XYZ file of C-alpha atoms in Angstrom:
225
model
C 98.240 117.075 129.246
C 97.785 118.517 132.686
C 95.143 121.136 132.007
C 91.957 120.434 133.925
C 88.264 121.012 133.364
C 86.724 120.764 136.796
C 88.012 117.569 138.380
C 88.852 115.729 135.215
C 91.994 116.113 133.133
C 91.932 116.941 129.448
C 93.196 113.551 128.307
C 90.646 111.764 130.504
C 87.852 113.790 128.909
C 89.115 112.898 125.433
C 89.302 109.184 126.267
C 85.751 109.253 127.625
C 84.422 110.912 124.470
C 86.268 108.366 122.303
C 84.676 105.470 124.197
C 81.239 106.967 123.527
C 82.044 107.362 119.830
C 81.630 111.141 119.916
C 85.163 111.889 118.709
C 87.970 110.026 116.952
C 91.690 110.704 117.254
C 93.339 110.989 113.830
C 96.930 111.171 115.085
C 98.799 111.641 118.345
C 102.414 112.488 117.444
C 105.156 113.222 119.987
C 107.831 115.390 118.371
C 111.097 116.753 119.765
C 112.755 119.896 118.401
C 115.500 122.295 119.437
C 114.696 125.935 120.065
C 114.370 127.730 116.725
C 114.293 124.523 114.661
C 111.273 123.158 112.796
C 109.962 119.625 113.302
C 107.281 117.983 111.158
C 105.091 114.901 111.153
C 102.976 113.161 108.497
C 100.654 110.178 108.790
C 99.276 109.492 105.334
C 100.788 108.847 101.945
C 101.755 110.263 98.567
C 100.076 110.109 95.166
C 101.726 110.653 91.741
C 101.093 113.706 89.549
C 102.271 113.850 85.895
C 104.219 117.027 85.127
C 105.199 118.337 81.689
C 108.991 118.423 81.287
C 111.343 119.542 78.523
C 111.059 118.160 74.997
C 107.541 116.853 75.581
C 108.562 114.411 78.276
C 106.325 113.600 81.228
C 107.792 113.312 84.708
C 106.113 112.161 87.895
C 105.973 114.194 91.088
C 104.490 113.003 94.363
C 102.222 115.084 96.553
C 101.610 114.287 100.205
C 98.231 113.846 101.898
C 97.049 112.783 105.324
C 97.479 114.229 108.819
C 100.461 116.567 108.988
C 101.924 118.871 111.594
C 104.867 121.287 111.526
C 105.931 123.439 114.452
C 108.799 125.754 115.376
C 109.370 126.405 119.107
C 111.471 129.250 120.480
C 112.243 129.273 124.200
C 112.066 132.792 125.670
C 112.901 134.186 129.096
C 111.125 132.857 132.167
C 110.355 129.530 130.468
C 107.865 130.964 127.978
C 107.616 129.029 124.703
C 106.882 130.893 121.474
C 105.312 128.283 119.227
C 104.543 128.485 115.509
C 102.130 125.678 114.620
C 100.953 124.653 111.126
C 98.653 121.589 111.198
C 96.995 120.184 108.068
C 94.577 117.369 107.309
C 93.948 116.379 103.686
C 92.254 113.498 101.896
C 91.804 112.371 98.314
C 88.749 113.683 96.479
C 87.972 111.593 93.404
C 84.789 113.544 92.630
C 86.855 116.575 91.555
C 89.660 114.650 89.882
C 91.325 115.804 86.657
C 92.257 113.583 83.736
C 95.676 114.236 82.179
C 96.021 112.052 79.116
C 95.260 108.534 80.283
C 95.955 109.318 83.945
C 93.273 110.256 86.454
C 94.705 112.721 89.004
C 92.635 113.033 92.195
C 92.005 116.347 93.920
C 92.571 117.067 97.604
C 90.223 118.273 100.301
C 92.329 120.196 102.789
C 91.787 121.671 106.228
C 94.733 123.796 107.310
C 95.638 126.241 110.065
C 98.665 128.395 110.852
C 99.152 130.318 114.091
C 101.737 131.592 116.571
C 101.151 131.601 120.321
C 103.097 131.804 123.575
C 102.640 129.194 126.290
C 104.321 128.059 129.445
C 105.617 124.560 129.979
C 102.867 121.867 129.773
C 100.089 124.324 128.967
C 97.700 123.234 126.204
C 95.841 125.113 123.524
C 93.241 124.010 120.978
C 92.399 125.126 117.453
C 88.771 124.488 116.485
C 86.311 125.636 113.857
C 87.795 123.664 110.932
C 84.470 122.342 109.661
C 83.816 120.018 106.749
C 80.411 119.279 105.217
C 79.783 116.306 102.959
C 76.567 115.373 101.193
C 75.838 112.635 98.704
C 72.918 110.791 97.161
C 72.883 107.290 95.788
C 70.293 105.938 93.402
C 69.358 102.272 93.135
C 66.841 100.557 90.904
C 65.738 97.157 89.731
C 67.359 96.389 86.354
C 65.108 96.972 83.319
C 61.966 97.517 85.361
C 63.326 100.721 86.890
C 63.631 102.277 83.417
C 59.932 101.919 82.607
C 58.187 105.346 82.610
C 55.803 105.991 85.520
C 55.805 102.359 86.702
C 59.594 102.356 87.052
C 59.483 104.917 89.867
C 58.071 102.185 92.134
C 61.271 100.187 91.621
C 63.741 103.046 92.163
C 65.049 104.559 95.373
C 67.386 107.410 96.311
C 69.413 107.569 99.511
C 70.621 110.903 100.806
C 73.542 111.145 103.204
C 74.918 114.233 104.901
C 77.848 114.402 107.313
C 79.439 117.314 109.148
C 82.737 116.994 110.986
C 84.828 119.461 112.956
C 88.584 119.163 113.308
C 90.033 120.107 116.717
C 93.807 120.317 117.156
C 95.283 120.196 120.669
C 98.966 120.997 121.236
C 100.878 120.688 124.516
C 104.524 121.873 124.472
C 106.937 120.678 127.149
C 110.474 121.743 127.926
C 112.756 118.706 127.872
C 116.001 118.675 129.853
C 118.849 116.166 129.340
C 118.772 113.219 131.713
C 121.809 112.377 133.803
C 121.178 108.637 133.491
C 119.653 106.794 130.530
C 117.812 104.491 132.949
C 115.601 107.477 133.882
C 114.145 107.571 130.379
C 111.093 105.639 129.248
C 109.478 105.043 125.878
C 105.728 105.042 125.117
C 105.885 101.229 124.842
C 106.911 100.807 128.492
C 103.301 101.158 129.616
C 101.985 98.572 127.163
C 101.585 94.875 127.888
C 100.375 91.834 125.969
C 96.780 90.691 126.562
C 96.033 87.334 128.119
C 94.527 84.510 126.060
C 91.082 85.235 127.490
C 91.364 88.964 126.765
C 92.630 88.270 123.250
C 90.254 85.516 122.071
C 87.124 86.324 124.089
C 87.323 90.104 124.319
C 89.273 90.827 121.145
C 91.759 92.987 123.076
C 94.960 93.997 121.305
C 96.667 95.335 124.434
C 96.802 94.300 128.054
C 96.276 96.480 131.145
C 98.226 99.739 131.191
C 101.165 99.677 133.575
C 101.208 102.211 136.392
C 104.816 103.293 135.914
C 106.450 104.930 132.943
C 104.650 106.973 130.334
C 105.002 110.376 128.760
C 104.547 112.682 131.729
C 107.081 114.435 133.918
C 109.397 117.411 133.684
C 111.834 115.499 131.465
C 109.446 114.579 128.679
C 109.841 110.808 128.620
C 111.256 110.571 132.140
C 109.722 107.971 134.434
C 107.395 109.120 137.189
């Protein structure tokens, strides 16, 4: 991501907000597709749904949930990229589940968007405004005593919790050209290193310092800098 806000880059701003706990990255997929072809990504799972079949039989179908993304790029003249993007984030909702026979089928809470834009190589765009509000209350009481009229209210408590989240989707398309030599290519793992014993046991680090070479930038997608 090369778009800048003042003197800081977009990815640097995101990393700073993550360190402060203001935002959390749900997924960061890197997908490759040919012009006019659709590519998709899903980080989540599937849950079974009973479906009525012929002769009274019950079959099982699986429905996906999680963080998903589908996009269709079309390369136009002058390097302009026409991009159809359809992101979706869903999660299981047991409070609105439906019982079918002896099977409890959970519902889904879904946030979805679908748009078409035109960008140049390495330009970024963001989709915001996908809000989600959650509220809940939990009651706790001392056994037996909490059921006593009037006096029992002293031994009961109710906790209210309300949360509001906003989903922001950032997409950066890049034109990828074939490399003349395979040694010019790099994978995302090239910049990772193992932590030292001190970093692992004392600091709880899972990764070592980021290497200066390699990475995901450059005019060839995964080409080394």
